[in-house]
Amino acid sequence: MKILVLNCGSSSIKYALYNMDDKSVMTSGGAERVGLDGAFVKVKLPNGEKKTVMHDIPEHTEGVKFIFSLLTDPEIGVIKDLNEIDAVGHRMVHGGEKFNKSVVLTDEVLKTFEECIDLAPLHNPANLKGVKAVSELMPGLPQVGVFDTAFHQTMPAHSYLYAIPYELYEKYGVRRYGFHGTSHRYVSKRVCDFLGVNPADKKVITCHIGNGGSIAAVDGGKCVDTSMGLTPLEGLMMGTRSGDIDGGAITFLEKKLCLDADGMSNLLNKKSGVLGITGISSDMREIESANDEGNERAKLALDMYSYRIKKYVGAYAAAMGGCDIIVFTAGVGENQASMREDVCKNMEYMGVKLDVEKNKTIRGEEAIISTPDSKVTVCVIPTDEELMIATDTMNLL
């Protein structure tokens, strides 16, 4: 069985074609600058070779159509006919309270998903464009939606509600939803498989740390809290997002800077975080290099970044009444040993003992990085959201 996974953003389309017989990636890539000049598609072939193909992509249907043509291209394609594709799985960002699991995308489901657009005005319309593009190009092909927010729908009300007038939750759905759910679901299960333990018996803290970052508390295989909120802005300090900030500071700055709601959203989402503190970049690799060269603001950003992760880990251990496993995943979590070390430093009080030397050797691979006598097992588990989407899609056919 062959499953195509699509992740459609406002100006991008990421894709991966899976052979689910052995769960291998036949090819993957992404279209960039959709609707803009200079559009192109990057393609990764099974042998690891990468190609960039320039192509005008005025909108998503044309982008999906071009990706389909690349899949069957005589030189770089991996299938002879599009009919070899059995289904398409879509990353769907915000399902609100309406979706707590992956579903086959019917007209009724899509109508319900459209009702969530107010909660994710940039992401959900792009997701819909991808679904409609596939429907136009291959009518009748089964499609499945896998929602970023679904895994977090097991949170209890005392975790997800904000302390604002209750009618605002009832009327507008203002609450914590959380994101990166597909990743948190994958790594919280995968780490238990890796360690040979039963998820039902374990308290796991999953740290999805990249340009965007979030942490989840997973008790007995179910999410009981997560750091992102109504939107992906809340929680950790991120590449360009502020993370947690006093609401009073927001209204203060709106007045001082004469900003409207859109202007403040732009400041907090695109100009803050690591970029805002350093003035250098949102890329943690560049910040590490600047820190090595003695840049004080780069050091400050790294200290702030790791400190907030540490705070959430401690908070979630307290909330769950303990912690058995801590997982690091995503770009920074998988590859930045120094950040993992900083987060775990001085956490012996809760049973965390990092194997510092082994940690330095781990980059993008599954590994235990705590010492044998550590009461809390600390692991690196590379995330695989696309495989999770493909697996959900296959299981729903």
Phi, psi and omega in degrees: 000135181246127182239128175263129178254129179239138175229098185264119173259184183297327180225024181212158174220109175266147180213158174207135178254121183252139165265104187284355175296323177232009179058034179267152176270116180284321176195159178206168180170197181193142174268134180240155177064038176297129182082003181236164175292150177076029180292151180203165176235128174264133183236131174250121183271164182303330180278004179092349179294142180241139178230148174243125183244117178282136180196135178291123181232087184291332179202176191293324180299317178295323179295314178295320179299318180291322176298318176302318181294327178290326179297330182251009181298135182302330184267314185245001180285162182237356174227156181272332186215141180297337179293350174289341179281123184272333181190165176238131175254132183247137167283121178246125191286303190237109178258006180054218177268003187276338184228119176247009176199169178290147184219154171292135185274103175256172177302320181295318179296316181295324177296319178294320179297323179298331179292347180265002185301323179302331181279339179213071187294341179268323188270312186298317178300324178293320176301318180296323179299321179295317179297314181293325178297316178295320180298322179290319187277327181223073182303136177090349179290126181301137177230143182233140176255129177242119193262133178302329186270347191299316185300331184275000182287356176273357179298139175286161184302324181292343176272320189266344182277144171267151181276061176238169180311128186302330181294339177288329172289315181296320186275319187244356180071028181283112182194175174279128176249320182081156181220186186058022185300324180295322177292312180300320179296315182297307187287329179292328176280316184297321182295327178290321174297317181298321182271351181071037180238164181271120180303330182296340184258001191241148172254116188239136173248117183256127183248097176270101190237110177214213176298324165253147184216146174206159179235143179231144173260118185240111183248116180064031179087358181242140179288129177245349174191156178206157192276329177284158189241231175301323178232174178285007183282327187285156172106234185292157166291134184233190183303307179234000181260144183289329191073205184304132177207145178299128177302328177294326177294327179294311180293326177299312182290324177304318180289314182295321184262001181054048182259143170272184184300320180294320180294320178291321177300318178297318180297313185283329184268330189240346185237007185250210178061214180301318179299314183295321181287317185274327188071011184254302189192165171262357183273118184296335177294320178290326178292320177299318179297317179296321177297318179298333179270004175093013179289118186291324180288331174294318177297318179300316180297317179295321179295316179297317183298310182288326181298319181291324176297313180302318180299316181292321177301314180297318180296318183286329174296319178294317183296324181272353183075031179137175179208131178261324187220137170244131181243132171254132180211176183074180192309306180285315182300324182277332193241344186255091184298323182296325179290318177300319180296317181297320180296319185275352182296138177061031177248020178298333181301332179254016172092014181264119174233108182276137170277091190301317183291318178294319180306322181296338184267354187262127179212110175066030179219155178291130182195152168269127183243009174264165179282160181301332182265008178289129179291330175255126178275123180254128185228155166253124178228107177302133180283158177212073181297323181296318178295322178298317179296316180297320180294315177301318181298312179300318184291341181266354181281000000 
